PDB file of C-alpha atoms and ligand atoms in Angstrom:
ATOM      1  CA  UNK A   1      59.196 -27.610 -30.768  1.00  0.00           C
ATOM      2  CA  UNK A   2      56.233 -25.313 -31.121  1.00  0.00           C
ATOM      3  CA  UNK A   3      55.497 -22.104 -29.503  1.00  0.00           C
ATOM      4  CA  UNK A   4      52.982 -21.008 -27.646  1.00  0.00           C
ATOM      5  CA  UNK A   5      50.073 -18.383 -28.115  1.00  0.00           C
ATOM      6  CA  UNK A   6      51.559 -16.555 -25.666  1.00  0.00           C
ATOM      7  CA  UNK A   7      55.144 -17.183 -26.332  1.00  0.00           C
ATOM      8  CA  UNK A   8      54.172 -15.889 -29.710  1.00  0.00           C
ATOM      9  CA  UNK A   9      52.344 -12.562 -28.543  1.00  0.00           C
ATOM     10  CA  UNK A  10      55.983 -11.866 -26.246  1.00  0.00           C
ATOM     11  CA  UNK A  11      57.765 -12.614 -29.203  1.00  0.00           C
ATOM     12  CA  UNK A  12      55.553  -9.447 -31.145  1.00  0.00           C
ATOM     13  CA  UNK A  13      55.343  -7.392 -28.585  1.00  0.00           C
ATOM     14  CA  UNK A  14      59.043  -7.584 -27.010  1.00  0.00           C
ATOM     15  CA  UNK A  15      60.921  -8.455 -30.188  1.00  0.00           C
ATOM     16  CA  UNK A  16      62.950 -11.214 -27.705  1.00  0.00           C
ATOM     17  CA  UNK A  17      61.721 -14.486 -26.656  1.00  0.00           C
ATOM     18  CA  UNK A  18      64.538 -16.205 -24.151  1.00  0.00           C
ATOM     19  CA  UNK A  19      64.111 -20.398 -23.892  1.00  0.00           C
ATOM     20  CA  UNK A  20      65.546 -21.822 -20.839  1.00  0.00           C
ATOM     21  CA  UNK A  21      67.536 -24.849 -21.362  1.00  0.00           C
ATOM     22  CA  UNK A  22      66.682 -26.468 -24.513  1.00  0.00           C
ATOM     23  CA  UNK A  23      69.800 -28.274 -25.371  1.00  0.00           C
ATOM     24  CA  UNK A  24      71.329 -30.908 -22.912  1.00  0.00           C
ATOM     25  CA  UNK A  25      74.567 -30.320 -21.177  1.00  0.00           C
ATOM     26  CA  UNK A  26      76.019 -32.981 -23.251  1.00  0.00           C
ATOM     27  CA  UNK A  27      74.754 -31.413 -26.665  1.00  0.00           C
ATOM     28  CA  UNK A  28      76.017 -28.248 -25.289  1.00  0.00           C
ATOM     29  CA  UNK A  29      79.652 -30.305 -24.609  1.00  0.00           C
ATOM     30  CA  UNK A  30      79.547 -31.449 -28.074  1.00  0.00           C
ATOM     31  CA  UNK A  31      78.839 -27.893 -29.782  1.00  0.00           C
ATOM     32  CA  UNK A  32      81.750 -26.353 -27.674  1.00  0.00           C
ATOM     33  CA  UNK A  33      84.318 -29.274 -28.729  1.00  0.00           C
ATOM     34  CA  UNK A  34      83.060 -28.373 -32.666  1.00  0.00           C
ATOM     35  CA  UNK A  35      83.734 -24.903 -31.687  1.00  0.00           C
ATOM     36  CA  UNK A  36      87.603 -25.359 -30.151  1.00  0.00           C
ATOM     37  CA  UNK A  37      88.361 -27.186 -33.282  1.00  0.00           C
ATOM     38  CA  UNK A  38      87.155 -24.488 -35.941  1.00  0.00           C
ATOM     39  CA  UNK A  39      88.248 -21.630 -33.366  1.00  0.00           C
ATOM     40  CA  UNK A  40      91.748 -22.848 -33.748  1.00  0.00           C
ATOM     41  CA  UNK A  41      91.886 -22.544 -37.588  1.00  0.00           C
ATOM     42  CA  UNK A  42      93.908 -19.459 -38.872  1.00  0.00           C
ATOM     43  CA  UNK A  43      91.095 -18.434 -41.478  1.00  0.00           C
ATOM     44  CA  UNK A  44      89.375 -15.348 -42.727  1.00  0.00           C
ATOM     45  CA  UNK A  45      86.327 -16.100 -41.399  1.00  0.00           C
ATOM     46  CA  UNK A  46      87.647 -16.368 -38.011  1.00  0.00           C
ATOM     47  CA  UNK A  47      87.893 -12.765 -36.995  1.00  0.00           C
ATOM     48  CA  UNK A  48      89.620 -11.778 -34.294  1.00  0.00           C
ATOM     49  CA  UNK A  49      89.759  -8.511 -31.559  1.00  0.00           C
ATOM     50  CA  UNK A  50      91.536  -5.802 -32.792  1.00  0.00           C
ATOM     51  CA  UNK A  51      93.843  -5.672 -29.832  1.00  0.00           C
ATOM     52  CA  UNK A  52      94.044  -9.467 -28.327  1.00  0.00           C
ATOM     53  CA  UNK A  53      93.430 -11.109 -31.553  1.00  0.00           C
ATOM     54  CA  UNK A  54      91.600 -13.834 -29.663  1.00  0.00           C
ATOM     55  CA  UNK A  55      88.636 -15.272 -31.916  1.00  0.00           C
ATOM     56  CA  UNK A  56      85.689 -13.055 -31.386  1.00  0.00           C
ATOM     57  CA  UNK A  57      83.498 -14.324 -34.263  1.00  0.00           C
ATOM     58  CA  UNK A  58      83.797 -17.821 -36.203  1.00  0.00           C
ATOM     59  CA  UNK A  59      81.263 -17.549 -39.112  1.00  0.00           C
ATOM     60  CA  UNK A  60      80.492 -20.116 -41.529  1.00  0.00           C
ATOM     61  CA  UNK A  61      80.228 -22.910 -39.057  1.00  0.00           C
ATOM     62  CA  UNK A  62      77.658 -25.575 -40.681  1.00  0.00           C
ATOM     63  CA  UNK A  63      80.285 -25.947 -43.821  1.00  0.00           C
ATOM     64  CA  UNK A  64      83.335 -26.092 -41.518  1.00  0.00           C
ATOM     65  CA  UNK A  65      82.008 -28.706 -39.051  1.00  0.00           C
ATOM     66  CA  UNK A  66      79.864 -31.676 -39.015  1.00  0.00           C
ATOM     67  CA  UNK A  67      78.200 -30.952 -35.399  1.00  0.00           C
ATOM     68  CA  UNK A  68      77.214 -27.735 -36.782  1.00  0.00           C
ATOM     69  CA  UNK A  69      75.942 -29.026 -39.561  1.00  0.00           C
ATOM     70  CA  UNK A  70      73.210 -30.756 -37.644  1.00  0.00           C
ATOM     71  CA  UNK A  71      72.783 -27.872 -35.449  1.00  0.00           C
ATOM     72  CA  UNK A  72      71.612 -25.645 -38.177  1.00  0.00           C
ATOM     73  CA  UNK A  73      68.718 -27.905 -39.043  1.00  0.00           C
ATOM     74  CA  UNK A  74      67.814 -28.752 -35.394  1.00  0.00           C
ATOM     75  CA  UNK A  75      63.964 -28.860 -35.071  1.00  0.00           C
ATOM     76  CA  UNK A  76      64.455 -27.003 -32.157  1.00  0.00           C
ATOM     77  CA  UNK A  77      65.690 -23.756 -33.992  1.00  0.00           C
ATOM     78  CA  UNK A  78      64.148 -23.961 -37.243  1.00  0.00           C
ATOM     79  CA  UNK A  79      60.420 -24.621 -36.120  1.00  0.00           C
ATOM     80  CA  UNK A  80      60.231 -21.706 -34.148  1.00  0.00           C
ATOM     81  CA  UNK A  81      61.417 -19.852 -36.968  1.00  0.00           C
ATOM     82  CA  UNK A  82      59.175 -21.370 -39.378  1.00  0.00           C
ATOM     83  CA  UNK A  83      55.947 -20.582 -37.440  1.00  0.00           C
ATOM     84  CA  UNK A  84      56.835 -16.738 -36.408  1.00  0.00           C
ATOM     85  CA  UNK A  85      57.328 -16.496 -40.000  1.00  0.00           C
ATOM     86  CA  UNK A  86      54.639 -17.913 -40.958  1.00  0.00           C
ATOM     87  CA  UNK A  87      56.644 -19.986 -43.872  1.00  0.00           C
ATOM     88  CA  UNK A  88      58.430 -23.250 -44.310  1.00  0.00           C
ATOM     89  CA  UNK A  89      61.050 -21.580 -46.636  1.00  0.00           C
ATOM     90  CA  UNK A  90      64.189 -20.284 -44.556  1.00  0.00           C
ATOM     91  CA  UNK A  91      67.623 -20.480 -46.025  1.00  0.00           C
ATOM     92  CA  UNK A  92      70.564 -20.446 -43.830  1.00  0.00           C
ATOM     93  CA  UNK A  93      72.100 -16.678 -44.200  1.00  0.00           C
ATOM     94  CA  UNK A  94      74.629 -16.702 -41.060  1.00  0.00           C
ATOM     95  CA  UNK A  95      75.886 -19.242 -39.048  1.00  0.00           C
ATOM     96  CA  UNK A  96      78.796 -18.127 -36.391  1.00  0.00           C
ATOM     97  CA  UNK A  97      79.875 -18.323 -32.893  1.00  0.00           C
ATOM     98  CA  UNK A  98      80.176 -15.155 -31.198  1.00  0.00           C
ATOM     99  CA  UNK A  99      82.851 -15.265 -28.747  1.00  0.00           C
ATOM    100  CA  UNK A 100      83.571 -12.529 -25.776  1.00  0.00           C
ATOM    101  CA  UNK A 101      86.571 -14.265 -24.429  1.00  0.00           C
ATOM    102  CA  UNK A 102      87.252 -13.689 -20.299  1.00  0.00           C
ATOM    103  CA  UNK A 103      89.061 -10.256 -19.615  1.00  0.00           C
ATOM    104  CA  UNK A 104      89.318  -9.834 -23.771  1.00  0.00           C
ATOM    105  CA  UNK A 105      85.867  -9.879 -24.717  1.00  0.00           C
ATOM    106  CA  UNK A 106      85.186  -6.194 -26.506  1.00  0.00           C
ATOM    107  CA  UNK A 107      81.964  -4.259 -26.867  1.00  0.00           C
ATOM    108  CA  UNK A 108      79.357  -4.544 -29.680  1.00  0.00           C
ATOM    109  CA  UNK A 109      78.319  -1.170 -30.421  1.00  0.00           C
ATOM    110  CA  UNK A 110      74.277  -0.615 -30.897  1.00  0.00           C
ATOM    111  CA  UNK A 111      73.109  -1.374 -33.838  1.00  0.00           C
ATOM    112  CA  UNK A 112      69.939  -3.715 -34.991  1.00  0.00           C
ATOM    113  CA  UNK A 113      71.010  -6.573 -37.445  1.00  0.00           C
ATOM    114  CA  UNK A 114      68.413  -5.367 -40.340  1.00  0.00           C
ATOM    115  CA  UNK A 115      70.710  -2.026 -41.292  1.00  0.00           C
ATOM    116  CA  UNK A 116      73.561  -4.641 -42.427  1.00  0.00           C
ATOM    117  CA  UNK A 117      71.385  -6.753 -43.748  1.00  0.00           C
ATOM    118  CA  UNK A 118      69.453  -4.101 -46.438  1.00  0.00           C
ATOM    119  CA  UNK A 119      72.810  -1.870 -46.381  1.00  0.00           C
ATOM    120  CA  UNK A 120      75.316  -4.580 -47.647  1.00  0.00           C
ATOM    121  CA  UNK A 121      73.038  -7.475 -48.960  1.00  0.00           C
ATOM    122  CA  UNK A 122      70.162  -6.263 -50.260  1.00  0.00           C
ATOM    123  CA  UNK A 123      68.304  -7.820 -48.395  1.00  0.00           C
ATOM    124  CA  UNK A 124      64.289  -6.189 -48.854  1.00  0.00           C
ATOM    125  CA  UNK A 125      62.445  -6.696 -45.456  1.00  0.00           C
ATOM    126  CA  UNK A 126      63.622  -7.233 -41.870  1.00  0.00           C
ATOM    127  CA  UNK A 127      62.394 -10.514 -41.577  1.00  0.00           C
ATOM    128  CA  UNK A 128      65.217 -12.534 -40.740  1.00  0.00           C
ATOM    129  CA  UNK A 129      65.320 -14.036 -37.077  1.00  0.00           C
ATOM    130  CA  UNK A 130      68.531 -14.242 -35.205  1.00  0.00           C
ATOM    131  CA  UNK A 131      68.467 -17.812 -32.961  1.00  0.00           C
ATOM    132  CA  UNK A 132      71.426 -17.925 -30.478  1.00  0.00           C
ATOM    133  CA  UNK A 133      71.925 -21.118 -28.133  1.00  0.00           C
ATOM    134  CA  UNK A 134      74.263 -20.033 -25.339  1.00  0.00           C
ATOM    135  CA  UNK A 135      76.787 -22.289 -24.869  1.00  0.00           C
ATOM    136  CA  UNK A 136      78.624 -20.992 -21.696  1.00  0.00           C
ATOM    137  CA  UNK A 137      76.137 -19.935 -18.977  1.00  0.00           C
ATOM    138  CA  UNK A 138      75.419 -16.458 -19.611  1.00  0.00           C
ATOM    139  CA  UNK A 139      75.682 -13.693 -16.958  1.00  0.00           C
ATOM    140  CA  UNK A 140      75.195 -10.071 -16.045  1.00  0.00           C
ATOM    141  CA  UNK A 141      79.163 -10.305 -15.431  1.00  0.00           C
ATOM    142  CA  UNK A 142      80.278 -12.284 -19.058  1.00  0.00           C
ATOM    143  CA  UNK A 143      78.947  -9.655 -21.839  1.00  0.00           C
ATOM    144  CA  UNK A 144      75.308 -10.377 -22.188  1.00  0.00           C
ATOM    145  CA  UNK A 145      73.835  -8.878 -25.554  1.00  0.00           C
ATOM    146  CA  UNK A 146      71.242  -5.902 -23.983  1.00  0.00           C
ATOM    147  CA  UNK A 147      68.141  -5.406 -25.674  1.00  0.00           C
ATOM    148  CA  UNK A 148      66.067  -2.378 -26.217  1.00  0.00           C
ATOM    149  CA  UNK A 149      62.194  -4.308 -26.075  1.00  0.00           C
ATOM    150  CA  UNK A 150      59.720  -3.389 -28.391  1.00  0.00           C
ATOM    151  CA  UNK A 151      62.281  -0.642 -30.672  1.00  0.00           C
ATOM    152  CA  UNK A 152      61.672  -3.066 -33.504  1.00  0.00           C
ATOM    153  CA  UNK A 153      58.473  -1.453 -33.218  1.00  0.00           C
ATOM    154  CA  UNK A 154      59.465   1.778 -34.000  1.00  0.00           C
ATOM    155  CA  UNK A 155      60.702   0.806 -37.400  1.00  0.00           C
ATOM    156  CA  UNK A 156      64.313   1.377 -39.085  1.00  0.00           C
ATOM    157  CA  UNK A 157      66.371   3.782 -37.273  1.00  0.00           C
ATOM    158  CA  UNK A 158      69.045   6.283 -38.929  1.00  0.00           C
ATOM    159  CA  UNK A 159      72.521   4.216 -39.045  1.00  0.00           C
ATOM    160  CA  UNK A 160      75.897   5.178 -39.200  1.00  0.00           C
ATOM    161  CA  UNK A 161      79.271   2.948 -40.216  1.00  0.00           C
ATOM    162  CA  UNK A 162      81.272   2.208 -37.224  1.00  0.00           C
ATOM    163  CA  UNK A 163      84.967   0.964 -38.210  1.00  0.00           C
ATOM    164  CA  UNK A 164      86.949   2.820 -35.579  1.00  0.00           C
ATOM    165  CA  UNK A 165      85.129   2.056 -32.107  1.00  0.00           C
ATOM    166  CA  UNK A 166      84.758  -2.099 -33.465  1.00  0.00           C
ATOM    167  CA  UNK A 167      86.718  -5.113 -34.123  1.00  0.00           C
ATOM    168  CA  UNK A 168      83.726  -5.870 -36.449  1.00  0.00           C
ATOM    169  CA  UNK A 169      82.331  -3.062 -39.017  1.00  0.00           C
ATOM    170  CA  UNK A 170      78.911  -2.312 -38.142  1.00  0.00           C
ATOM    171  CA  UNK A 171      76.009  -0.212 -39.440  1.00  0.00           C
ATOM    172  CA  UNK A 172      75.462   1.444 -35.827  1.00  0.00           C
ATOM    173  CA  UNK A 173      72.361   3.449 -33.598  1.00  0.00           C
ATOM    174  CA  UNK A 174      73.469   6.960 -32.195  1.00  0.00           C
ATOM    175  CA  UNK A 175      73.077   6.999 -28.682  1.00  0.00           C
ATOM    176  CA  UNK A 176      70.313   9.704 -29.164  1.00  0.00           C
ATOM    177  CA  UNK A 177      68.175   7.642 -30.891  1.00  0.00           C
ATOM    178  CA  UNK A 178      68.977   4.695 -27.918  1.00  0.00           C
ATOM    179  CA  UNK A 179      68.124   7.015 -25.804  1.00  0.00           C
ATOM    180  CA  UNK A 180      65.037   7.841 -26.584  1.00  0.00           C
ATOM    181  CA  UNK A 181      63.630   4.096 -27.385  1.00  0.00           C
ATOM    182  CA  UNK A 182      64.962   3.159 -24.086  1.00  0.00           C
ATOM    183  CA  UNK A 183      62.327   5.790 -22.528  1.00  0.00           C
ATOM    184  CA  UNK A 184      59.855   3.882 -24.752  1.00  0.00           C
ATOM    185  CA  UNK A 185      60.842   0.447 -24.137  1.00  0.00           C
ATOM    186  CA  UNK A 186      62.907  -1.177 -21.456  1.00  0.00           C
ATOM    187  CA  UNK A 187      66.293  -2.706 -21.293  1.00  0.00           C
ATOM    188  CA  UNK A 188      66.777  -6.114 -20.724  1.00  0.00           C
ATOM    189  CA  UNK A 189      70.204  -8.502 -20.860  1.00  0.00           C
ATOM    190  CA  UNK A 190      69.703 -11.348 -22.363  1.00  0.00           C
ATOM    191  CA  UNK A 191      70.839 -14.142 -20.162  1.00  0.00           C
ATOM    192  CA  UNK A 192      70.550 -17.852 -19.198  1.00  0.00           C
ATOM    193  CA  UNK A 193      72.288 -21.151 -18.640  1.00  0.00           C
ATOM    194  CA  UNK A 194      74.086 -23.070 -20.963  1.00  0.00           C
ATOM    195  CA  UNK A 195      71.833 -24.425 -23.695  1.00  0.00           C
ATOM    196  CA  UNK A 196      69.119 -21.606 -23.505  1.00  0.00           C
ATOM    197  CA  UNK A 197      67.981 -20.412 -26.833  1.00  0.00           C
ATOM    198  CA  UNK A 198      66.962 -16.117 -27.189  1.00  0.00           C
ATOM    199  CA  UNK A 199      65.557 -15.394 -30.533  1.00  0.00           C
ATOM    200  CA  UNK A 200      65.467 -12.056 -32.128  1.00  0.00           C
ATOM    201  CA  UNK A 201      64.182 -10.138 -35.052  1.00  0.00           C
ATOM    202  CA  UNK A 202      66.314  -8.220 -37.754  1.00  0.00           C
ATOM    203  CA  UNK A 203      65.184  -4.309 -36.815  1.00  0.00           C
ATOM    204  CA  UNK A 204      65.449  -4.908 -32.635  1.00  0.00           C
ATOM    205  CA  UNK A 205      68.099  -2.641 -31.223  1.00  0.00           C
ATOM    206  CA  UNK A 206      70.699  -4.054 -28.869  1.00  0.00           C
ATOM    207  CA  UNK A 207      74.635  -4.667 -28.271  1.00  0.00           C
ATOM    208  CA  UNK A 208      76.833  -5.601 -25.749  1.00  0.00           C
ATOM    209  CA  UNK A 209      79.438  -4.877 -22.991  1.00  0.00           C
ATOM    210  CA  UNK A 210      83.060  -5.829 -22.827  1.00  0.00           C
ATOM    211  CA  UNK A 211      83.539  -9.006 -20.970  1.00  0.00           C
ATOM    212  CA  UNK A 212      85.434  -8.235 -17.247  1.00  0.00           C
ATOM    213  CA  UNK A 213      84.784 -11.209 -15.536  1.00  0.00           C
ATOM    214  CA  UNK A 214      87.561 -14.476 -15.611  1.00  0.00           C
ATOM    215  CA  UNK A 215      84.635 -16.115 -17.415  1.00  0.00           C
ATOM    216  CA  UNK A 216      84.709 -16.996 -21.392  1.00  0.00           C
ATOM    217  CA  UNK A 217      80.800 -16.177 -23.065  1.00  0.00           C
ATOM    218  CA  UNK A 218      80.083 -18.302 -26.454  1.00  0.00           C
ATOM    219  CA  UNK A 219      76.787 -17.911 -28.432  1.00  0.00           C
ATOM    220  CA  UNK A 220      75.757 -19.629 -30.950  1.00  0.00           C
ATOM    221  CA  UNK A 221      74.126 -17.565 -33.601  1.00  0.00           C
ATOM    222  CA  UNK A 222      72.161 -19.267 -36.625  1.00  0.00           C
ATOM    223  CA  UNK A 223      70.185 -16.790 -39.177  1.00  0.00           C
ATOM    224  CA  UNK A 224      67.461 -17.782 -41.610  1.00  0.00           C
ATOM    225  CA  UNK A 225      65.402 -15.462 -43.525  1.00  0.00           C
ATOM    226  CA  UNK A 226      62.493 -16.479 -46.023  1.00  0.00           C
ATOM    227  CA  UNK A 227      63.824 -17.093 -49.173  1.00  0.00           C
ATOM    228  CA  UNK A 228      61.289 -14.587 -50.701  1.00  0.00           C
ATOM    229  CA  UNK A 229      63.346 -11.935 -49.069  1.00  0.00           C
ATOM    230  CA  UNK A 230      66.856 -13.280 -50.259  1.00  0.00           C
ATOM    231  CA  UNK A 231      69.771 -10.948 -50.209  1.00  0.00           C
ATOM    232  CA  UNK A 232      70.113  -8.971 -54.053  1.00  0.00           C
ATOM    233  CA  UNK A 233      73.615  -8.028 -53.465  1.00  0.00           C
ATOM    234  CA  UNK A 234      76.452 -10.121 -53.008  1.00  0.00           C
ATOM    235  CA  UNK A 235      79.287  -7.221 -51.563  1.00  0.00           C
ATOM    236  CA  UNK A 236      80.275  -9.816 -48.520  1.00  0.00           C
ATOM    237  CA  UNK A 237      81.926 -13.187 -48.579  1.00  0.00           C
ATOM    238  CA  UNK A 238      79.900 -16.259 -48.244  1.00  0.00           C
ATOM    239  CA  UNK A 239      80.798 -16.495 -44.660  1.00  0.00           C
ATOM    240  CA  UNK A 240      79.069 -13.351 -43.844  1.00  0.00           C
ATOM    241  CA  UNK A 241      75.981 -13.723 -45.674  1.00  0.00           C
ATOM    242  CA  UNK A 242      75.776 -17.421 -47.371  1.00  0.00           C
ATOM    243  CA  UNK A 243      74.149 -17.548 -50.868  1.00  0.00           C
ATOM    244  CA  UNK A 244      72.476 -20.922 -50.810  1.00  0.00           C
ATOM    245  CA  UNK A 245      68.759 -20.240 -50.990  1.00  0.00           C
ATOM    246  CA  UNK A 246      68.114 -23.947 -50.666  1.00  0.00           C
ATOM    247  CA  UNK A 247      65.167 -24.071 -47.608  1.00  0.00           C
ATOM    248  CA  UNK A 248      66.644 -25.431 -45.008  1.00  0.00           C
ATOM    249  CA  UNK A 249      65.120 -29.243 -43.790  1.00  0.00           C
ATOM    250  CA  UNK A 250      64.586 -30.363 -40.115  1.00  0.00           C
ATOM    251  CA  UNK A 251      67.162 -33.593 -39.221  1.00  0.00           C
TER     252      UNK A 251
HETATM  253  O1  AKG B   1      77.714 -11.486 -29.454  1.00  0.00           O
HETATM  254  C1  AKG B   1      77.490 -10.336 -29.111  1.00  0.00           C
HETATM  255  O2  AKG B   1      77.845  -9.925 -28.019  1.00  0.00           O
HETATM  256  C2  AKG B   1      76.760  -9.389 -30.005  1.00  0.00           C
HETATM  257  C3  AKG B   1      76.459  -9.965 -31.323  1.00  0.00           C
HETATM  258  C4  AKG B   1      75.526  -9.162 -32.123  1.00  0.00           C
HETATM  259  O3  AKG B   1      75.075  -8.128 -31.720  1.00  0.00           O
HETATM  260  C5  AKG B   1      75.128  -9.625 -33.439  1.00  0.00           C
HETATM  261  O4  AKG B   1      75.586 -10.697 -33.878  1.00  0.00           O
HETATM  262  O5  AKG B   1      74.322  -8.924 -34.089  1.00  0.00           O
END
């Protein structure tokens, strides 16, 4: 699947490039049946909410499950990836499903992915792309990630360490500095049906809201990043940033 010239310039220009419906219903029924059968394994890289402890993100998902095996060297995402950057050499970095279960779904806190990336990997440039394929329709009500367009433009903003506020650890935006790119940019929620695919670089700014609606909201979330910009630091388990540099092939 190739992009298009203009695809390409929204992709620059917004930092966010949202695909309508690019895997079938029944693909999308085979990646959720993967998904209840890793989701239901007690293991550390299923991490739960703080206060439900339902599953709200089950990382390293390609060696866990055959489906997702294949999924991580779908044409679909990895062509995209190789022509925005420009390079045939991606290795596999993250591979999870982000869950924001009905009524129990918590907030994601801003933050762009690049800080955890350079902070706790060493990882050099923020060049790795972030390729979600939703896998429950995805509405205003379920916990859509919100984007700030076009704040990747603005470069690397100040972080902080959230631990308290998160069921996940993250290297966070202040809401000063949200503030103030929002005025620049726009906000936009990132939403679709089932089977959509959103891309999205390493330094764009976004997060999401807790999930209040009866409705369950699963993303797939595959990240590849040029092998020429590998990760120097290995302070995380495997699951959370995966050391094989081998450049992932097309199936
Ligand atoms: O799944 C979500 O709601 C947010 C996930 C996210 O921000 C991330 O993986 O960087």
């Amino acid at each position: 699947m190739r992009l298009t010239d203009q695809q390409l310039e929204q992709f620059d220009r917004d930092g966010i490039l949202v695909l309508p419906a690019v895997f079938s219903p029944t693909e999308v029924a085979a990646f959720r049946d993967a998904f209840d059968a890793v989701c239901a394994e007690d293991v550390p890289a299923n991490i739960r909410e703080k206060k439900s402890g339902a599953v709200r993100t089950a990382m390293g998902l390609h060696l866990r499950h055959p489906t997702f095996a294949g999924l991580v060297r779908d044409p679909r995402l990895v062509q995209p990836a190789r022509q925005i950057l420009a390079t045939d050499r991606l290795y596999v970095q993250q591979v999870k499903v982000n869950v924001k279960a009905a009524f129990e779904g918590e907030a994601w806190q801003w933050h762009y992915d690049f800080a955890t990336h350079h902070r706790e990997d060493g990882v050099p440039e923020p060049l790795a792309l972030n390729l979600h394929v939703f896998l429950d329709d995805v509405t205003e009500f379920n916990g859509p990630l919100h984007f700030v367009t076009g704040s990747h433009r603005h470069g690397a903003q100040p972080t902080f360490l959230d631990t308290e506020t998160t069921s996940y650890d993250l290297w966070c935006v202040d809401r000063e500095v949200v503030g103030g790119l929002v005025r620049e940019g726009r906000l936009v929620a990132g939403t679709g049906v089932a089977g959509s695919m959103l891309i999205f670089g390493d330094l764009l700014v976004h997060s999401s809201p807790p999930n209040m609606s009866p409705f369950d909201r699963r993303i797939f979330s595959l990240i590849l990043n040029p092998v020429s910009n590998a990760y120097t630091r290995d302070n995380r388990p495997d699951y959370k940033h995966h050391r094989d540099l081998t450049p992932v092939e097309t199936v």
